[in-house]
mmCIF file of C-alpha atoms in Angstrom:
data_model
loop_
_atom_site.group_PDB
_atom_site.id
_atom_site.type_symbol
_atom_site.label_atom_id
_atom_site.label_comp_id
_atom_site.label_asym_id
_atom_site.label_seq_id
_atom_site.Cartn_x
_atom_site.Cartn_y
_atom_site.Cartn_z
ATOM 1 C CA UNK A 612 0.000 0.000 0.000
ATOM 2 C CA UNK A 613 2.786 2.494 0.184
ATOM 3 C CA UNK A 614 3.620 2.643 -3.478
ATOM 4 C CA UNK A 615 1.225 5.438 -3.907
ATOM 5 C CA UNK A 616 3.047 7.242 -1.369
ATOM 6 C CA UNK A 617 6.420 6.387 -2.852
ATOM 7 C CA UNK A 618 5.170 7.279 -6.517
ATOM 8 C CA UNK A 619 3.632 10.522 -5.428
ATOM 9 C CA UNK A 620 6.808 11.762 -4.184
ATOM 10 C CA UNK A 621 9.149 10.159 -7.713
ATOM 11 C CA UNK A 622 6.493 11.886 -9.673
ATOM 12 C CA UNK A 623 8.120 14.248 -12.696
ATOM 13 C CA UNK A 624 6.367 16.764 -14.178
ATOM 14 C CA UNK A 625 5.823 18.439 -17.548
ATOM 15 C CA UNK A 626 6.689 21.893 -16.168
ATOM 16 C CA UNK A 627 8.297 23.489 -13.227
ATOM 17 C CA UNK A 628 5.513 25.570 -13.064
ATOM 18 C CA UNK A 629 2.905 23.011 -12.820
ATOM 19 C CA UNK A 630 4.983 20.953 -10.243
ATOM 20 C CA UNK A 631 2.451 19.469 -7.987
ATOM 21 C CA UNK A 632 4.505 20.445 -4.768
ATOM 22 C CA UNK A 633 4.506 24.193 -5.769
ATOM 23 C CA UNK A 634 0.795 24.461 -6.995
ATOM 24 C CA UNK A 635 0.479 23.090 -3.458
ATOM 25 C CA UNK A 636 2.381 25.416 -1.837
ATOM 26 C CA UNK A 637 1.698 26.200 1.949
ATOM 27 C CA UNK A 638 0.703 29.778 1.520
ATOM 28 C CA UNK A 639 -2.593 28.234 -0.095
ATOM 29 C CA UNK A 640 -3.685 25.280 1.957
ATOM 30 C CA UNK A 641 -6.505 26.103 4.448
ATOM 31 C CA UNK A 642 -6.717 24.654 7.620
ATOM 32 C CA UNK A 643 -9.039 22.429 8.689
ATOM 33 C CA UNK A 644 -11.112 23.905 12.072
ATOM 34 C CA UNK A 645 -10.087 22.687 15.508
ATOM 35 C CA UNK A 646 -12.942 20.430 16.060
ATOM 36 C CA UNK A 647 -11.578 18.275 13.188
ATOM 37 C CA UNK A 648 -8.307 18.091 14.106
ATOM 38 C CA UNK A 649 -9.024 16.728 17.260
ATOM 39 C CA UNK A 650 -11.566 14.149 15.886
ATOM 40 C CA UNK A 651 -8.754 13.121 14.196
ATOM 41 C CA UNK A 652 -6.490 12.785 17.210
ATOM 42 C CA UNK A 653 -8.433 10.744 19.193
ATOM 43 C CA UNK A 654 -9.397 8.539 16.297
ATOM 44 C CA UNK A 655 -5.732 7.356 16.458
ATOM 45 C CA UNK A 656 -5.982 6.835 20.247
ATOM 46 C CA UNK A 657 -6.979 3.278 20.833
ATOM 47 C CA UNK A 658 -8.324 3.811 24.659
ATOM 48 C CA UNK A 659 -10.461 6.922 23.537
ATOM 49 C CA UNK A 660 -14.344 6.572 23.883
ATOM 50 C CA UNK A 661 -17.624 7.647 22.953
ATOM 51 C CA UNK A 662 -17.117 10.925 25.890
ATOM 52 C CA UNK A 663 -14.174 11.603 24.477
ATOM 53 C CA UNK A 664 -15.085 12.388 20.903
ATOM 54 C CA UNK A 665 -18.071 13.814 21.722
ATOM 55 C CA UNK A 666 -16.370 16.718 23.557
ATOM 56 C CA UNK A 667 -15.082 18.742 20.358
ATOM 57 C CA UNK A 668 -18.193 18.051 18.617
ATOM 58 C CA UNK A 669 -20.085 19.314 21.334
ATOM 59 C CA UNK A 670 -17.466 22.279 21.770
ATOM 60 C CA UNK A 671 -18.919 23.397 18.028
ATOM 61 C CA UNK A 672 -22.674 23.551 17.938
ATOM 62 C CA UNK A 673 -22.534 23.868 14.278
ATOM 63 C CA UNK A 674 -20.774 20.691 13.653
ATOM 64 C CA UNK A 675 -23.021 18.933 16.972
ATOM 65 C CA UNK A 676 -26.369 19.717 14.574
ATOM 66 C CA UNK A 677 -24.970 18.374 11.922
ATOM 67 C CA UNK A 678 -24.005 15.428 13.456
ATOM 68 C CA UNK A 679 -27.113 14.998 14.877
ATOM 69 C CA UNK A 680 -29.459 15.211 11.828
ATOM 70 C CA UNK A 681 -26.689 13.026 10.197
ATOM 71 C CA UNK A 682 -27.276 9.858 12.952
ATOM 72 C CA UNK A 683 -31.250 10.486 12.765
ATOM 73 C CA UNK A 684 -31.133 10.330 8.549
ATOM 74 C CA UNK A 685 -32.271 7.355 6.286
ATOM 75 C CA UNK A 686 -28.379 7.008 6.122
ATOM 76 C CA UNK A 687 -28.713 4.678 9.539
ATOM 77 C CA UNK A 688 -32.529 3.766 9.879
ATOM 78 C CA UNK A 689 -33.016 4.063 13.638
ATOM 79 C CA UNK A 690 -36.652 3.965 14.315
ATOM 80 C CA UNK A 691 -35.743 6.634 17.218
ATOM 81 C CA UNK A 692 -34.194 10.006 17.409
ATOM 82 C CA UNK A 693 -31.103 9.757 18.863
ATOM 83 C CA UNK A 694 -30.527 12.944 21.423
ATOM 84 C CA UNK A 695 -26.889 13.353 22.256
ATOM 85 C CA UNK A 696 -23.906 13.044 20.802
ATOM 86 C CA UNK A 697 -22.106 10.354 23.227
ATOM 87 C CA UNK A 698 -25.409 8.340 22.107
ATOM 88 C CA UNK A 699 -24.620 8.982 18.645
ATOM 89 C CA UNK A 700 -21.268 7.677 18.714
ATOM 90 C CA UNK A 701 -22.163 4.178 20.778
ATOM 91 C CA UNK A 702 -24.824 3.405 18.075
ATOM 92 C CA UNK A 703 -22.770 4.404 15.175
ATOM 93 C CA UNK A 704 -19.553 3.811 15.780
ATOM 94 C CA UNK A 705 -16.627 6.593 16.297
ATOM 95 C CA UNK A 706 -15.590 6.114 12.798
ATOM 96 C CA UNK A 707 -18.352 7.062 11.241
ATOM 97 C CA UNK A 708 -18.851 10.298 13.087
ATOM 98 C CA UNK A 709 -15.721 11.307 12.361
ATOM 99 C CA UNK A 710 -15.310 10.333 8.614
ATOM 100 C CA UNK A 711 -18.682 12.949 8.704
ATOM 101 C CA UNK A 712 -17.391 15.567 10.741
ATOM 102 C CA UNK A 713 -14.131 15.053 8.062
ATOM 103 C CA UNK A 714 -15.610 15.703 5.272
ATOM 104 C CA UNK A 715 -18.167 18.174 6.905
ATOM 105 C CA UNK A 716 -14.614 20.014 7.894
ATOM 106 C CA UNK A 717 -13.284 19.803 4.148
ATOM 107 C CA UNK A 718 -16.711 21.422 2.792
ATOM 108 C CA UNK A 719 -16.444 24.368 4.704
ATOM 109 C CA UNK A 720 -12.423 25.189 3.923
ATOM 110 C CA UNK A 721 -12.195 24.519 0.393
ATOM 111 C CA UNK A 722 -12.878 27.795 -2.077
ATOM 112 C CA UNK A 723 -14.806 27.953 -4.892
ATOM 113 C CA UNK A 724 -12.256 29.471 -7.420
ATOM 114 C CA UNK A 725 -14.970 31.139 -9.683
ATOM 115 C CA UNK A 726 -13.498 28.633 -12.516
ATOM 116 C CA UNK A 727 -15.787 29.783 -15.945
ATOM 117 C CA UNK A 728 -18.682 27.417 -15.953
ATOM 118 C CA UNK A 729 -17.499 25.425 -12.783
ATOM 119 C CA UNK A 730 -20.272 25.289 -9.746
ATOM 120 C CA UNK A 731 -18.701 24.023 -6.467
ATOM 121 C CA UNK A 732 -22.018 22.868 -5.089
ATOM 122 C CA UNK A 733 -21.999 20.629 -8.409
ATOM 123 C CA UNK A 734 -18.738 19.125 -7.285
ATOM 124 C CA UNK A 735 -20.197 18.455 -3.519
ATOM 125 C CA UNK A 736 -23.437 16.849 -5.101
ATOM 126 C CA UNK A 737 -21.499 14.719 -6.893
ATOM 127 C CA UNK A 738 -18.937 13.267 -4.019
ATOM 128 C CA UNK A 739 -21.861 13.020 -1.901
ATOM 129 C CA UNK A 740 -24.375 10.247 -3.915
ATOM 130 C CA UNK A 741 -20.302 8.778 -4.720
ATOM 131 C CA UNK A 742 -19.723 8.630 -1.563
ATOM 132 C CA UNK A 743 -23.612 6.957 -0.832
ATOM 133 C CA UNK A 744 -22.783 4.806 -3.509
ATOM 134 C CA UNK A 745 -19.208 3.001 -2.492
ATOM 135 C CA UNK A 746 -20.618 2.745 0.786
ATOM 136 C CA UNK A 747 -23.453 0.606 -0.539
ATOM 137 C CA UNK A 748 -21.095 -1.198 -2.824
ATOM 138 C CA UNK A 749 -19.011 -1.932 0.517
ATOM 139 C CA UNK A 750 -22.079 -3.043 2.042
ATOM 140 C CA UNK A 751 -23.120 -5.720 -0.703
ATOM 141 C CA UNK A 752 -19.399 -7.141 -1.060
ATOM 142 C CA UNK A 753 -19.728 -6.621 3.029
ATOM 143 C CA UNK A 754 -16.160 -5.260 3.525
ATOM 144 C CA UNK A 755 -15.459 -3.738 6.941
ATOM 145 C CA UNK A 756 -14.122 -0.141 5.990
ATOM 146 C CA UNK A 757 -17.767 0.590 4.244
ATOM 147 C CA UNK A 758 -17.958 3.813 6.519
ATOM 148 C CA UNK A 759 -13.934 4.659 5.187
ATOM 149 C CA UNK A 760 -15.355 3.825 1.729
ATOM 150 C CA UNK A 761 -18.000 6.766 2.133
ATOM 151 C CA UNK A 762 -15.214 9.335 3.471
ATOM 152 C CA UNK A 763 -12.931 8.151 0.999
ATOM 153 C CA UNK A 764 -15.577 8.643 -2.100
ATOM 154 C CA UNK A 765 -16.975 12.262 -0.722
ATOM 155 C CA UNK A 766 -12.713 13.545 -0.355
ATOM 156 C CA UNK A 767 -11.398 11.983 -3.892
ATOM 157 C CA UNK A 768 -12.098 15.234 -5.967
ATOM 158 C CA UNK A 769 -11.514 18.032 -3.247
ATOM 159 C CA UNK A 770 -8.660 19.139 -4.631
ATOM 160 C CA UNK A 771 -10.491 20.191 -8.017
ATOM 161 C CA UNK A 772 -11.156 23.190 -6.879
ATOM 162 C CA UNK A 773 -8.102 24.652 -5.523
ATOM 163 C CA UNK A 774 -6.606 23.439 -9.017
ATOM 164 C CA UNK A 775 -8.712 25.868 -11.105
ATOM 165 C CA UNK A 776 -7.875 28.136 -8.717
ATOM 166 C CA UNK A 777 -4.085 28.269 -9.017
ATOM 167 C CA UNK A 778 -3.635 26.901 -12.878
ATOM 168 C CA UNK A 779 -7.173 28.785 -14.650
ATOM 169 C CA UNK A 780 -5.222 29.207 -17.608
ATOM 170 C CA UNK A 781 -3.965 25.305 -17.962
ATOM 171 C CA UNK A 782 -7.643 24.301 -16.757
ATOM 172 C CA UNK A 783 -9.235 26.630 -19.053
ATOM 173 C CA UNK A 784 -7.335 24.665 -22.046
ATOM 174 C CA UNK A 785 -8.062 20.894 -20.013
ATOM 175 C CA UNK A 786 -11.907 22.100 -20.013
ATOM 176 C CA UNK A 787 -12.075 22.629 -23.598
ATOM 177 C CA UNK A 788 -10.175 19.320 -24.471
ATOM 178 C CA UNK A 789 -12.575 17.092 -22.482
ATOM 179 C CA UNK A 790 -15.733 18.983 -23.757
ATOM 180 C CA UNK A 791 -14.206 18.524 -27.574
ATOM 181 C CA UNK A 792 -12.752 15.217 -27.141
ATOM 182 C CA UNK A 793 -14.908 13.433 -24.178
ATOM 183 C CA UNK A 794 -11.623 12.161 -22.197
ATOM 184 C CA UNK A 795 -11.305 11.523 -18.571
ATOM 185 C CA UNK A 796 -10.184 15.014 -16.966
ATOM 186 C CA UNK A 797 -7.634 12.812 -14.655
ATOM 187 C CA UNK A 798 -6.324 10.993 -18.285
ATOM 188 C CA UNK A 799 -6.065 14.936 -19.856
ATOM 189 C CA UNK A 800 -4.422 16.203 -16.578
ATOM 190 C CA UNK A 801 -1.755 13.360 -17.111
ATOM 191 C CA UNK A 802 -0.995 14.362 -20.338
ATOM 192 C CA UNK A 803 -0.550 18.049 -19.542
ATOM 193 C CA UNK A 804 1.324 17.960 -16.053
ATOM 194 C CA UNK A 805 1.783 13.989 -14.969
ATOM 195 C CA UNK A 806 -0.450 14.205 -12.729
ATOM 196 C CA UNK A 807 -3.810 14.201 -12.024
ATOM 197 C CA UNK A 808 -6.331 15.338 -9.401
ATOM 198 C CA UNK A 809 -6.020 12.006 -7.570
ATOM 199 C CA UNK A 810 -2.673 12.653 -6.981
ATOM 200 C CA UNK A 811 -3.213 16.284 -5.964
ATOM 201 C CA UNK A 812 -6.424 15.209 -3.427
ATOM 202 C CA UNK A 813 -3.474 12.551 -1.748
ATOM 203 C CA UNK A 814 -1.014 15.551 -1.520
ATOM 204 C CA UNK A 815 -3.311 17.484 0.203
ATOM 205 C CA UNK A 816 -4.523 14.748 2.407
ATOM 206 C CA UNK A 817 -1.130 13.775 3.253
ATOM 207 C CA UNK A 818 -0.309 17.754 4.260
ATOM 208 C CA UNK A 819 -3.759 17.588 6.480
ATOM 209 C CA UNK A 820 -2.386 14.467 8.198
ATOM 210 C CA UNK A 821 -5.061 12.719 7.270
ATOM 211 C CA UNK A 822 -5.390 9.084 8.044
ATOM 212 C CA UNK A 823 -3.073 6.548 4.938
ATOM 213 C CA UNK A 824 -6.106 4.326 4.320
ATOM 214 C CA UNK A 825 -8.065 7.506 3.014
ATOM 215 C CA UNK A 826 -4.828 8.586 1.018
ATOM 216 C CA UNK A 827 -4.742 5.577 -0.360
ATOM 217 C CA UNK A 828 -8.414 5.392 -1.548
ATOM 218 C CA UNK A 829 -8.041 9.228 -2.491
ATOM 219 C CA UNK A 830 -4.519 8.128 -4.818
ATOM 220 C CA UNK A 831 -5.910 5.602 -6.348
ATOM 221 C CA UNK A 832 -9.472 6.815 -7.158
ATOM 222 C CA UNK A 833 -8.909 7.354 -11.114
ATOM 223 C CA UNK A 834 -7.481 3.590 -11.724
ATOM 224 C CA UNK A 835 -10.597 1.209 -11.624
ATOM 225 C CA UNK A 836 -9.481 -1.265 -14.355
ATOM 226 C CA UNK A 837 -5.809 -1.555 -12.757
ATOM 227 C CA UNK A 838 -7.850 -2.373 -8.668
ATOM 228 C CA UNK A 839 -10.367 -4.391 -10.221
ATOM 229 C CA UNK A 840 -7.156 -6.835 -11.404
ATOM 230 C CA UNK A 841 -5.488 -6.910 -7.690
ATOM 231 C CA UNK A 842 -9.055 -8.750 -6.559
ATOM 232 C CA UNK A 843 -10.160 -8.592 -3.277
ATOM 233 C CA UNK A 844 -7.220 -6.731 -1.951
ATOM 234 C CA UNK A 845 -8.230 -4.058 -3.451
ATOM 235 C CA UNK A 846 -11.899 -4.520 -3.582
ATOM 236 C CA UNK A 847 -12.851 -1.537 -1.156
ATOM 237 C CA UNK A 848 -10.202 1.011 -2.868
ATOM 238 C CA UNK A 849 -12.138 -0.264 -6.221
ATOM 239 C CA UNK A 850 -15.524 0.411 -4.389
ATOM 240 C CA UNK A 851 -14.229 4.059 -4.515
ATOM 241 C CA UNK A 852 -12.917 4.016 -7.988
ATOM 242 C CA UNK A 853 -16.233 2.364 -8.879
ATOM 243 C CA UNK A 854 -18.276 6.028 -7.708
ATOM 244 C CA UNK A 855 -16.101 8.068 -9.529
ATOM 245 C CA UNK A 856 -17.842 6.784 -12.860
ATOM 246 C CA UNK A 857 -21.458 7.692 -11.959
ATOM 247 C CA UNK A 858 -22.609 11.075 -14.004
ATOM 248 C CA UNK A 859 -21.813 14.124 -12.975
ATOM 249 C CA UNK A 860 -24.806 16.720 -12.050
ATOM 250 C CA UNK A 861 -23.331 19.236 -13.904
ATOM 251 C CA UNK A 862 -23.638 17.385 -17.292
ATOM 252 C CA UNK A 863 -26.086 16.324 -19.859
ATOM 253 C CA UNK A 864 -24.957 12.643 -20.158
ATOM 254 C CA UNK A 865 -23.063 9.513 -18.429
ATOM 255 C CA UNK A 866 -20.326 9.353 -20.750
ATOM 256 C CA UNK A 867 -19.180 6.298 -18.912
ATOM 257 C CA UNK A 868 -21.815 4.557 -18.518
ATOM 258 C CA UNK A 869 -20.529 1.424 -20.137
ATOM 259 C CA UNK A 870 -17.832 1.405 -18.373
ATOM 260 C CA UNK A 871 -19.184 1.519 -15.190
ATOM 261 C CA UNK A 872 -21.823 -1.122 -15.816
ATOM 262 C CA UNK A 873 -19.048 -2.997 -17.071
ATOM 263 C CA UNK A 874 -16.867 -2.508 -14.131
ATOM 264 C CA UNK A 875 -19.631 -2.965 -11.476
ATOM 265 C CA UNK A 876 -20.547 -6.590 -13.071
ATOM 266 C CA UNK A 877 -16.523 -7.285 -12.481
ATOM 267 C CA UNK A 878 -16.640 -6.048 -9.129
ATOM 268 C CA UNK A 879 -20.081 -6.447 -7.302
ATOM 269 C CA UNK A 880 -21.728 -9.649 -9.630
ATOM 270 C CA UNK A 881 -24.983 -7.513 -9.191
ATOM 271 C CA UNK A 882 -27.788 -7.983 -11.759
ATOM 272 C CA UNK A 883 -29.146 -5.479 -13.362
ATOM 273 C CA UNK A 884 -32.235 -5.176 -11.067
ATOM 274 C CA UNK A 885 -30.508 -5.210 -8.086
ATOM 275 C CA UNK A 886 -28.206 -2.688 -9.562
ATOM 276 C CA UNK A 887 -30.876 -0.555 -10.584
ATOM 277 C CA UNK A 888 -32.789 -0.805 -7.008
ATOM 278 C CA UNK A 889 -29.132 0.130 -5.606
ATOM 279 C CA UNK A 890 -28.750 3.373 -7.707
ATOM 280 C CA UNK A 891 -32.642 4.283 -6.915
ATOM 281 C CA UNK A 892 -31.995 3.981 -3.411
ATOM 282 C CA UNK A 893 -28.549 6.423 -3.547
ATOM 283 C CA UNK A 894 -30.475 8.710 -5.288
ATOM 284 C CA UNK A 895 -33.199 8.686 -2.558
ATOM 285 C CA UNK A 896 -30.134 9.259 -0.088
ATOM 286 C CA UNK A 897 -29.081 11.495 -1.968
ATOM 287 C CA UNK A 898 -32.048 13.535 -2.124
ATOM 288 C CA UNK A 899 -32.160 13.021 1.888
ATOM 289 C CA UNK A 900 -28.623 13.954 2.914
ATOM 290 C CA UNK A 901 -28.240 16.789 1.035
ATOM 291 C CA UNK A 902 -30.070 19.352 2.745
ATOM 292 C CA UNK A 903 -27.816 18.111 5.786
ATOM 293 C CA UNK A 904 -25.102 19.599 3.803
ATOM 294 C CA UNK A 905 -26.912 22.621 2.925
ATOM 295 C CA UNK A 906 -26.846 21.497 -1.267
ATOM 296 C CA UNK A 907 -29.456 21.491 -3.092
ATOM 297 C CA UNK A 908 -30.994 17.929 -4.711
ATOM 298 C CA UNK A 909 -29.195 17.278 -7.864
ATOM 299 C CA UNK A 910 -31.713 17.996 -10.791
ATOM 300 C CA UNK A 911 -31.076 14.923 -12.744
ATOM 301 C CA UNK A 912 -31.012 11.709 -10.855
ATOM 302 C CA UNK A 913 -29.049 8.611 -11.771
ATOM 303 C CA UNK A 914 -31.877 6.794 -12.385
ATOM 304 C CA UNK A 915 -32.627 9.053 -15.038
ATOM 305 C CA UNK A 916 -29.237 9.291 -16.805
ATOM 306 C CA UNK A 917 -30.248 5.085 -16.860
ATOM 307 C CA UNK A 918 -33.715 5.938 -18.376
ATOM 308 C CA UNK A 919 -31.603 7.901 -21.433
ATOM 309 C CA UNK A 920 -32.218 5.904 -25.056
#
C-alpha cells in the first residue's frame, strides 16, 4: 500500500511551473477547524471513547447539529431520534462520526475558485451520492471499511477546486479538451502535467495528516481497471474508484456509462435489477442527505441518466 506514497513523491512533471509540490504550496492550503483536528487525534488513540469524541463536537454547535441530523437520517434507519452526541457515537460507531465531521470540515475550507462554468455545489453533489454509492457497494461485497469507503468517495475530488484556482489558464485549455474530445479530466491532466487530481487530493490529504487508508483510496481513485485486477485486496479502494464513474450533475450525459456497468458486473456480480434498485436507493439518499449539507438535490437523478435511449 505504500507505493502510492512512494510514486507521489518520484512523480516528474511536464513543467516546473505546474509541479504538484509548488501548486500546493503552503501559503494556499486552508486549515481544517479545531474540532476536526481533534476528531482526528483521538481517532488514532486506541483507549479513547464515545465521551471523548463527543467533547469537540459538542465544543462546536454547528458541527453537533450536523451530526445529529446526520445519525437520525435514512443514512442509519433508527426507528428513534437519537438525542446526544455520546449516544450517537455508541450506536454508530466513532468512525463514522468522524469520517462525517471530516468531510463536513473539508466542505467548509475549500474555495470555490470562480473557474468559468465550474459550480462548487456541483462538485459536492457529486462526491456526496459517490460517496452513498461506495458505501453501498461496501455493504453488498460486506467489507469492513464501508464507513472509510464513504469518506474516501466524498474527499477523492476536493482538490479540483483549488486546481482551477491556481492553474485557470492550464484548466481553461483541459476544459475545452474534455468537452471537444470526451476524455477523462484525470487521463487529460496526465498528459498536460503527470499528474492528475487524484494525486493532488493525496497531496493534500497527506499535508492535512489525514489518516493513509483515506490517502490511499483518495490516490488511487482514477485507476478502476488496474484495482479491479489486484481482486479482493483491493476490492474496497475499487468500491471508490467504482463512484467516480457515476454522471456528474453538472452534465447532460453519463459518458461512462458502459464502463461503469461494465466494471460494477466485475466487481459487485450484481444484476441489473438489483443494480438498478441500488442506484434508486442512492439517489433517494441522496435527495435526503443533502439538505444536511446545505446542497441542493441534484436535478437529474441517476436513475434518469439510466432511463436515457
Amino acid at each position: 500500500m505504500h507505493k502510492i506514497t512512494n510514486e507521489l513523491k518520484s512523480m516528474t512533471n511536464v513543467a516546473e511551473s505546474t509541479n504538484l509540490e509548488d501548486v500546493f504550496h503552503v501559503d494556499i492550503l486552508p486549515a481544517l477547524p479545531h474540532s476536526a483536528i481533534s476528531l482526528l487525534q483521538l481517532s488514532q488513540k486506541e483507549s479513547a471513547g464515545p465521551n471523548d469524541f463527543a467533547k469537540p463536537i459538542e465544543a462546536d454547535p454547528g458541527l453537533m447539529g450536523q451530526v445529529l441530523r446526520f445519525v437520525n437520517s435514512s443514512y442509519f434507519g433508527f426507528s428513534r431520534e437519537i438525542m446526544s452526541i455520546p449516544q450517537a457515537i455508541t450506536l454508530v460507531g466513532s468512525r463514522a462520526i468522524v469520517n462525517f465531521a471530516l468531510w463536513n470540515a473539508v466542505f467548509s475550507v475549500i474555495p470555490n475558485p470562480k473557474f468559468g462554468p465550474f459550480d462548487l455545489k456541483a462538485l459536492w453533489q457529486d462526491s456526496l451520492r459517490r460517496a452513498i454509492f461506495a458505501r453501498k457497494v461496501g455493504r453488498v461485497l460486506k467489507l469492513e471499511a464501508a464507513e472509510d469507503l464513504f469518506a474516501g468517495a466524498l474527499l477523492q475530488d476536493m482538490a479540483i477546486p483549488l486546481l482551477l484556482k491556481e492553474l485557470p489558464t492550464e484548466y481553461e485549455e483541459l476544459v475545452e479538451k474534455r468537452a471537444s474530445e470526451g476524455k477523462r479530466l484525470s487521463g487529460l491532466e496526465k498528459e498536460m502535467f503527470g499528474w492528475n487530481h487524484a494525486d493532488a487530493a493525496a497531496v493534500l490529504a497527506t499535508r492535512w495528516n489525514l489518516p493513509e487508508e483515506f490517502v490511499e483510496l483518495i490516490a488511487q481513485h482514477t485507476e478502476i481497471e488496474q484495482l479491479l485486477e489486484m481482486g479482493d485486496s483491493a476490492r474496497g479502494a475499487a468500491c471508490v474508484a467504482l463512484a467516480s464513474l457515476l454522471p456528474s450533475c453538472s452534465e447532460n450525459e453519463w459518458h461512462e456509462k458502459g464502463k461503469f456497468a461494465r466494471a460494477c458486473q466485475r466487481l459487485s456480480g450484481m444484476s441489473k435489477e438489483d443494480l438498478f434498485e441500488c442506484l434508486k436507493d442512492v439517489d433517494e439518499q441522496t435527495a435526503e442527505f443533502a439538505p444536511l449539507l446545505k446542497l441542493p438535490v441534484p436535478e437529474q437523478s441517476i436513475m434518469s441518466f439510466l432511463a436515457e435511449k
